Amino acid sequence: MANQFGSKIKELRETNGLLQRQVASQLEIDTPMLSKIERGERKAKKEQVLQFAKLYKADNNELLTLWLADQIYDVIKDEDVASKAMDVAQEELKIKSKRTKKK
Amino acid sequence: MANQFGSKIKELRETNGLLQRQVASQLEIDTPMLSKIERGERKAKKEQVLQFAKLYKADNNELLTLWLADQIYDVIKDEDVASKAMDVAQEELKIKSKRTKKK
DNA sequence: CTTATATTTGTCAATATTTGACAAGTCAAT
DNA sequence: ATTGACTTGTCAAATATTGACAAATATAAG
């Protein structure tokens, strides 16, 4: 059930010597919610990822990467063709990123 | 808007000389829905992917791969760390697949 | 141009999923 | 047994997804 992002922010919280209560109030969520995010039972919003980074003095991109990786993993975890699909998606990403970022 | 899976099944439908109407009725959906799936506006269910493969005499895994790749792409498309996250997810997949498939 | 058929677009309500909040639970230390 | 930190379970509200339909736009044929 645990995921990479959750484990990371739990670890960061502990090395920063903070309680769930303290962090939760900063993010304006309750402690059960934070507990669930840390254990991978709920997923954080992108905005919250940035708040975690700031609060724990961690690198934005590092946390965003773990957070996004968990979401990818969620999509593929039960699929036989997961690995092949990743390759195809990566290829698609490469191709589309040529045409500069839209939207 | 178009995606890989949609383009593929549209192509397959045409090489098989079938109309949306005919395919849709087999899948028990209406033609607007099929149209949307082909253009990537809606995503097919996994079950439908298998029906497409059967109907078009195509390879299950090939279609499933494109279908899954589109879903991965959807998750990462607007993210700066997309590529790094893919690497991390792939790594996670490798690690977890050692412990034989659960669920 | 008019009709006929194929596909696409737009909208909407029904359904499903996700979210946030709360009460109550466990666990560890005192 | 009380306190503090965290976890679990449940629920309704908010959001998102789905399927169905009517209407619009092609495309092709006469």
mmCIF file of C-alpha atoms (C1' of nucleotides) in Angstrom:
data_model
loop_
_atom_site.group_PDB
_atom_site.id
_atom_site.type_symbol
_atom_site.label_atom_id
_atom_site.label_comp_id
_atom_site.label_asym_id
_atom_site.label_seq_id
_atom_site.Cartn_x
_atom_site.Cartn_y
_atom_site.Cartn_z
ATOM 1 C CA MET A 1 0.000 0.000 0.000
ATOM 2 C CA ALA A 2 2.826 2.397 0.826
ATOM 3 C CA ASN A 3 4.210 4.381 -2.054
ATOM 4 C CA GLN A 4 7.386 6.254 -2.743
ATOM 5 C CA PHE A 5 6.073 9.741 -2.276
ATOM 6 C CA GLY A 6 4.365 8.951 0.990
ATOM 7 C CA SER A 7 7.397 7.241 2.450
ATOM 8 C CA LYS A 8 9.552 10.162 1.415
ATOM 9 C CA ILE A 9 7.448 12.867 2.996
ATOM 10 C CA LYS A 10 7.073 10.837 6.150
ATOM 11 C CA GLU A 11 10.811 10.526 6.363
ATOM 12 C CA LEU A 12 11.250 14.223 5.672
ATOM 13 C CA ARG A 13 8.756 15.131 8.324
ATOM 14 C CA GLU A 14 10.584 13.048 10.871
ATOM 15 C CA THR A 15 14.032 14.371 10.020
ATOM 16 C CA ASN A 16 12.562 17.848 10.352
ATOM 17 C CA GLY A 17 11.239 16.895 13.763
ATOM 18 C CA LEU A 18 7.646 17.782 12.982
ATOM 19 C CA LEU A 19 4.384 16.210 14.081
ATOM 20 C CA GLN A 20 1.545 15.358 11.695
ATOM 21 C CA ARG A 21 -0.528 17.861 13.593
ATOM 22 C CA GLN A 22 1.881 20.657 12.812
ATOM 23 C CA VAL A 23 2.276 19.816 9.161
ATOM 24 C CA ALA A 24 -1.404 19.201 8.617
ATOM 25 C CA SER A 25 -2.347 22.598 9.941
ATOM 26 C CA GLN A 26 0.115 24.233 7.553
ATOM 27 C CA LEU A 27 -1.486 22.414 4.613
ATOM 28 C CA GLU A 28 -4.963 23.085 5.979
ATOM 29 C CA ILE A 29 -5.932 19.447 6.104
ATOM 30 C CA ASP A 30 -6.592 17.285 9.136
ATOM 31 C CA THR A 31 -4.188 14.746 10.535
ATOM 32 C CA PRO A 32 -6.075 11.695 9.341
ATOM 33 C CA MET A 33 -5.694 13.038 5.811
ATOM 34 C CA LEU A 34 -1.976 13.568 6.224
ATOM 35 C CA SER A 35 -1.645 10.124 7.719
ATOM 36 C CA LYS A 36 -3.338 8.679 4.670
ATOM 37 C CA ILE A 37 -1.146 10.592 2.272
ATOM 38 C CA GLU A 38 1.964 9.395 4.062
ATOM 39 C CA ARG A 39 0.799 5.814 3.908
ATOM 40 C CA GLY A 40 -0.219 6.077 0.264
ATOM 41 C CA GLU A 41 -3.884 5.551 0.961
ATOM 42 C CA ARG A 42 -4.777 8.938 -0.512
ATOM 43 C CA LYS A 43 -2.879 10.905 -3.035
ATOM 44 C CA ALA A 44 -1.715 14.458 -2.527
ATOM 45 C CA LYS A 45 -2.686 17.260 -4.862
ATOM 46 C CA LYS A 46 0.063 18.776 -6.918
ATOM 47 C CA GLU A 47 -0.280 21.975 -4.961
ATOM 48 C CA GLN A 48 0.289 20.068 -1.735
ATOM 49 C CA VAL A 49 3.429 18.491 -3.120
ATOM 50 C CA LEU A 50 4.873 21.956 -3.472
ATOM 51 C CA GLN A 51 3.829 22.827 0.058
ATOM 52 C CA PHE A 52 5.589 19.746 1.357
ATOM 53 C CA ALA A 53 8.740 20.685 -0.495
ATOM 54 C CA LYS A 54 8.725 24.147 0.942
ATOM 55 C CA LEU A 55 7.940 23.024 4.450
ATOM 56 C CA TYR A 56 10.600 20.345 4.500
ATOM 57 C CA LYS A 57 13.144 22.378 2.538
ATOM 58 C CA ALA A 58 13.238 19.658 -0.071
ATOM 59 C CA ASP A 59 13.623 19.881 -3.811
ATOM 60 C CA ASN A 60 10.394 20.559 -5.691
ATOM 61 C CA ASN A 61 11.284 18.393 -8.624
ATOM 62 C CA GLU A 62 12.432 15.509 -6.563
ATOM 63 C CA LEU A 63 9.100 15.320 -4.766
ATOM 64 C CA LEU A 64 7.111 15.939 -7.930
ATOM 65 C CA THR A 65 8.961 13.115 -9.584
ATOM 66 C CA LEU A 66 8.119 10.630 -6.856
ATOM 67 C CA TRP A 67 4.559 11.847 -6.752
ATOM 68 C CA LEU A 68 4.126 11.460 -10.495
ATOM 69 C CA ALA A 69 5.901 8.117 -10.540
ATOM 70 C CA ASP A 70 3.359 6.799 -8.034
ATOM 71 C CA GLN A 71 0.551 7.872 -10.300
ATOM 72 C CA ILE A 72 2.099 6.180 -13.275
ATOM 73 C CA TYR A 73 2.638 3.073 -11.229
ATOM 74 C CA ASP A 74 -0.992 3.130 -10.243
ATOM 75 C CA VAL A 75 -2.083 3.011 -13.865
ATOM 76 C CA ILE A 76 0.169 0.148 -14.891
ATOM 77 C CA LYS A 77 0.500 -1.973 -11.807
ATOM 78 C CA ASP A 78 -1.888 -4.748 -12.754
ATOM 79 C CA GLU A 79 -1.137 -4.887 -16.449
ATOM 80 C CA ASP A 80 0.886 -7.525 -18.235
ATOM 81 C CA VAL A 81 1.961 -5.091 -20.913
ATOM 82 C CA ALA A 82 3.074 -2.462 -18.418
ATOM 83 C CA SER A 83 6.656 -2.407 -19.497
ATOM 84 C CA LYS A 84 5.934 -2.262 -23.208
ATOM 85 C CA ALA A 85 3.326 0.436 -22.666
ATOM 86 C CA MET A 86 5.861 2.511 -20.774
ATOM 87 C CA ASP A 87 8.205 2.345 -23.727
ATOM 88 C CA VAL A 88 5.462 3.402 -26.095
ATOM 89 C CA ALA A 89 4.403 6.261 -23.850
ATOM 90 C CA GLN A 90 7.969 7.438 -23.491
ATOM 91 C CA GLU A 91 8.305 7.430 -27.250
ATOM 92 C CA GLU A 92 5.111 9.406 -27.608
ATOM 93 C CA LEU A 93 6.369 11.886 -25.061
ATOM 94 C CA LYS A 94 9.581 12.362 -26.974
ATOM 95 C CA ILE A 95 7.745 12.962 -30.224
ATOM 96 C CA LYS A 96 5.195 15.355 -28.853
ATOM 97 C CA SER A 97 7.633 17.377 -26.808
ATOM 98 C CA LYS A 98 9.257 18.488 -30.020
ATOM 99 C CA ARG A 99 6.306 20.671 -30.790
ATOM 100 C CA THR A 100 6.867 23.108 -27.998
ATOM 101 C CA LYS A 101 4.716 22.989 -24.920
ATOM 102 C CA LYS A 102 1.167 23.938 -25.700
ATOM 103 C CA LYS A 103 -1.898 24.320 -23.456
ATOM 104 C CA MET B 1 -6.581 15.105 -29.252
ATOM 105 C CA ALA B 2 -6.140 11.907 -31.219
ATOM 106 C CA ASN B 3 -4.307 9.116 -29.464
ATOM 107 C CA GLN B 4 -2.509 6.014 -30.522
ATOM 108 C CA PHE B 5 -5.145 3.490 -29.600
ATOM 109 C CA GLY B 6 -7.943 5.401 -31.282
ATOM 110 C CA SER B 7 -6.034 5.887 -34.485
ATOM 111 C CA LYS B 8 -5.146 2.218 -34.517
ATOM 112 C CA ILE B 9 -8.665 0.904 -34.120
ATOM 113 C CA LYS B 10 -9.965 3.353 -36.683
ATOM 114 C CA GLU B 11 -7.396 2.110 -39.137
ATOM 115 C CA LEU B 12 -8.238 -1.483 -38.288
ATOM 116 C CA ARG B 13 -11.917 -0.855 -38.755
ATOM 117 C CA GLU B 14 -11.313 0.609 -42.168
ATOM 118 C CA THR B 15 -9.003 -2.143 -43.365
ATOM 119 C CA ASN B 16 -11.656 -4.586 -42.234
ATOM 120 C CA GLY B 17 -14.218 -2.666 -44.266
ATOM 121 C CA LEU B 18 -16.575 -2.081 -41.368
ATOM 122 C CA LEU B 19 -18.785 0.874 -40.485
ATOM 123 C CA GLN B 20 -18.941 2.439 -37.035
ATOM 124 C CA ARG B 21 -22.549 1.332 -36.907
ATOM 125 C CA GLN B 22 -21.590 -2.302 -37.350
ATOM 126 C CA VAL B 23 -18.778 -2.258 -34.850
ATOM 127 C CA ALA B 24 -20.717 -0.258 -32.315
ATOM 128 C CA SER B 25 -23.568 -2.721 -32.291
ATOM 129 C CA GLN B 26 -21.149 -5.575 -31.652
ATOM 130 C CA LEU B 27 -19.737 -3.728 -28.654
ATOM 131 C CA GLU B 28 -23.212 -2.673 -27.549
ATOM 132 C CA ILE B 29 -22.420 1.009 -27.585
ATOM 133 C CA ASP B 30 -23.793 3.676 -29.898
ATOM 134 C CA THR B 31 -21.916 5.173 -32.830
ATOM 135 C CA PRO B 32 -21.224 8.515 -31.188
ATOM 136 C CA MET B 33 -19.417 6.652 -28.467
ATOM 137 C CA LEU B 34 -17.345 4.672 -30.933
ATOM 138 C CA SER B 35 -16.564 7.850 -32.804
ATOM 139 C CA LYS B 36 -15.297 9.393 -29.617
ATOM 140 C CA ILE B 37 -13.171 6.421 -28.747
ATOM 141 C CA GLU B 38 -11.606 6.446 -32.193
ATOM 142 C CA ARG B 39 -10.802 10.125 -31.898
ATOM 143 C CA GLY B 40 -9.456 9.781 -28.389
ATOM 144 C CA GLU B 41 -12.166 11.866 -26.840
ATOM 145 C CA ARG B 42 -13.296 9.005 -24.649
ATOM 146 C CA LYS B 43 -11.322 6.067 -23.489
ATOM 147 C CA ALA B 44 -12.319 2.485 -24.057
ATOM 148 C CA LYS B 45 -12.752 0.031 -21.238
ATOM 149 C CA LYS B 46 -10.279 -2.783 -21.030
ATOM 150 C CA GLU B 47 -13.009 -5.204 -21.871
ATOM 151 C CA GLN B 48 -13.743 -3.272 -25.043
ATOM 152 C CA VAL B 49 -10.113 -3.355 -26.067
ATOM 153 C CA LEU B 50 -10.355 -7.127 -26.129
ATOM 154 C CA GLN B 51 -13.539 -6.957 -28.154
ATOM 155 C CA PHE B 52 -11.829 -4.736 -30.691
ATOM 156 C CA ALA B 53 -8.944 -7.153 -30.976
ATOM 157 C CA LYS B 54 -11.263 -10.046 -31.577
ATOM 158 C CA LEU B 55 -13.435 -8.190 -34.046
ATOM 159 C CA TYR B 56 -10.520 -6.903 -36.067
ATOM 160 C CA LYS B 57 -8.456 -10.062 -35.736
ATOM 161 C CA ALA B 58 -5.689 -8.047 -34.144
ATOM 162 C CA ASP B 59 -3.288 -8.946 -31.387
ATOM 163 C CA ASN B 60 -4.668 -8.491 -27.874
ATOM 164 C CA ASN B 61 -1.401 -7.355 -26.396
ATOM 165 C CA GLU B 62 -0.637 -4.926 -29.154
ATOM 166 C CA LEU B 63 -3.912 -3.122 -28.608
ATOM 167 C CA LEU B 64 -3.662 -3.311 -24.845
ATOM 168 C CA THR B 65 -0.216 -1.790 -25.054
ATOM 169 C CA LEU B 66 -1.377 1.189 -27.074
ATOM 170 C CA TRP B 67 -4.394 1.605 -24.852
ATOM 171 C CA LEU B 68 -2.301 1.570 -21.700
ATOM 172 C CA ALA B 69 0.341 3.840 -23.212
ATOM 173 C CA ASP B 70 -2.336 6.432 -23.873
ATOM 174 C CA GLN B 71 -3.372 6.313 -20.254
ATOM 175 C CA ILE B 72 0.180 6.743 -19.072
ATOM 176 C CA TYR B 73 0.635 9.605 -21.466
ATOM 177 C CA ASP B 74 -2.458 11.222 -20.077
ATOM 178 C CA VAL B 75 -0.999 11.244 -16.595
ATOM 179 C CA ILE B 76 2.354 12.711 -17.553
ATOM 180 C CA LYS B 77 1.637 14.931 -20.501
ATOM 181 C CA ASP B 78 1.731 18.288 -18.750
ATOM 182 C CA GLU B 79 4.500 17.536 -16.287
ATOM 183 C CA ASP B 80 8.050 18.798 -16.471
ATOM 184 C CA VAL B 81 9.381 15.785 -14.627
ATOM 185 C CA ALA B 82 7.540 13.325 -16.885
ATOM 186 C CA SER B 83 10.607 11.614 -18.161
ATOM 187 C CA LYS B 84 12.272 11.251 -14.784
ATOM 188 C CA ALA B 85 9.040 9.998 -13.252
ATOM 189 C CA MET B 86 8.795 7.353 -15.951
ATOM 190 C CA ASP B 87 12.227 6.091 -15.044
ATOM 191 C CA VAL B 88 11.321 5.932 -11.390
ATOM 192 C CA ALA B 89 8.054 4.141 -12.103
ATOM 193 C CA GLN B 90 9.802 1.642 -14.328
ATOM 194 C CA GLU B 91 12.274 0.969 -11.563
ATOM 195 C CA GLU B 92 9.460 0.469 -9.084
ATOM 196 C CA LEU B 93 7.761 -1.901 -11.473
ATOM 197 C CA LYS B 94 10.901 -3.954 -11.796
ATOM 198 C CA ILE B 95 11.335 -4.184 -8.049
ATOM 199 C CA LYS B 96 7.765 -5.050 -7.244
ATOM 200 C CA SER B 97 7.366 -7.600 -10.008
ATOM 201 C CA LYS B 98 9.930 -9.739 -8.225
ATOM 202 C CA ARG B 99 7.436 -10.486 -5.516
ATOM 203 C CA THR B 100 5.121 -12.516 -7.657
ATOM 204 C CA LYS B 101 1.845 -11.047 -8.764
ATOM 205 C CA LYS B 102 -0.528 -10.581 -5.906
ATOM 206 C CA LYS B 103 -4.080 -9.099 -5.813
ATOM 207 C "C1'" DC C 1 -29.466 20.720 -55.337
ATOM 208 C "C1'" DT C 2 -31.823 16.947 -52.753
ATOM 209 C "C1'" DT C 3 -31.609 12.717 -50.577
ATOM 210 C "C1'" DA C 4 -29.330 9.111 -48.050
ATOM 211 C "C1'" DT C 5 -25.857 7.424 -45.146
ATOM 212 C "C1'" DA C 6 -21.700 7.944 -42.072
ATOM 213 C "C1'" DT C 7 -19.582 10.306 -38.732
ATOM 214 C "C1'" DT C 8 -19.093 13.976 -35.364
ATOM 215 C "C1'" DT C 9 -20.579 17.425 -31.882
ATOM 216 C "C1'" DG C 10 -22.986 18.971 -27.901
ATOM 217 C "C1'" DT C 11 -25.704 18.254 -23.996
ATOM 218 C "C1'" DC C 12 -27.531 16.039 -20.074
ATOM 219 C "C1'" DA C 13 -28.783 13.025 -16.401
ATOM 220 C "C1'" DA C 14 -27.289 8.821 -14.176
ATOM 221 C "C1'" DT C 15 -23.567 6.640 -12.113
ATOM 222 C "C1'" DA C 16 -19.170 6.223 -10.101
ATOM 223 C "C1'" DT C 17 -15.119 7.988 -7.961
ATOM 224 C "C1'" DT C 18 -12.686 11.112 -5.102
ATOM 225 C "C1'" DT C 19 -12.493 14.169 -1.391
ATOM 226 C "C1'" DG C 20 -12.692 16.187 3.170
ATOM 227 C "C1'" DA C 21 -14.353 15.832 7.659
ATOM 228 C "C1'" DC C 22 -15.434 13.558 11.727
ATOM 229 C "C1'" DA C 23 -15.714 10.034 15.455
ATOM 230 C "C1'" DA C 24 -13.615 6.439 17.278
ATOM 231 C "C1'" DG C 25 -9.809 3.299 17.358
ATOM 232 C "C1'" DT C 26 -4.940 1.678 18.458
ATOM 233 C "C1'" DC C 27 -0.487 2.192 20.394
ATOM 234 C "C1'" DA C 28 3.258 3.846 23.379
ATOM 235 C "C1'" DA C 29 4.795 6.350 27.226
ATOM 236 C "C1'" DT C 30 3.988 7.774 31.646
ATOM 237 C "C1'" DA D 1 -5.885 5.336 33.672
ATOM 238 C "C1'" DT D 2 -4.509 9.660 31.098
ATOM 239 C "C1'" DT D 3 -2.202 11.840 27.519
ATOM 240 C "C1'" DG D 4 -0.464 12.521 22.904
ATOM 241 C "C1'" DA D 5 0.505 10.804 18.211
ATOM 242 C "C1'" DC D 6 -1.116 8.483 14.742
ATOM 243 C "C1'" DT D 7 -4.505 5.350 12.246
ATOM 244 C "C1'" DT D 8 -8.986 3.375 10.811
ATOM 245 C "C1'" DG D 9 -13.638 3.482 9.270
ATOM 246 C "C1'" DT D 10 -17.502 5.823 7.678
ATOM 247 C "C1'" DC D 11 -20.170 9.185 5.362
ATOM 248 C "C1'" DA D 12 -21.964 12.939 2.655
ATOM 249 C "C1'" DA D 13 -20.486 16.521 -0.530
ATOM 250 C "C1'" DA D 14 -18.023 17.657 -4.442
ATOM 251 C "C1'" DT D 15 -16.141 16.020 -8.969
ATOM 252 C "C1'" DA D 16 -15.570 13.198 -12.713
ATOM 253 C "C1'" DT D 17 -16.982 9.671 -15.928
ATOM 254 C "C1'" DT D 18 -20.353 7.415 -18.526
ATOM 255 C "C1'" DG D 19 -24.002 6.320 -21.725
ATOM 256 C "C1'" DA D 20 -27.687 7.994 -24.336
ATOM 257 C "C1'" DC D 21 -29.864 11.079 -27.266
ATOM 258 C "C1'" DA D 22 -30.762 14.893 -30.614
ATOM 259 C "C1'" DA D 23 -28.800 17.648 -33.748
ATOM 260 C "C1'" DA D 24 -25.022 19.115 -36.817
ATOM 261 C "C1'" DT D 25 -21.777 18.168 -40.272
ATOM 262 C "C1'" DA D 26 -19.663 15.723 -43.666
ATOM 263 C "C1'" DT D 27 -19.485 12.494 -47.757
ATOM 264 C "C1'" DA D 28 -21.411 10.356 -51.653
ATOM 265 C "C1'" DA D 29 -25.042 9.367 -55.135
ATOM 266 C "C1'" DG D 30 -28.415 10.477 -57.953
#
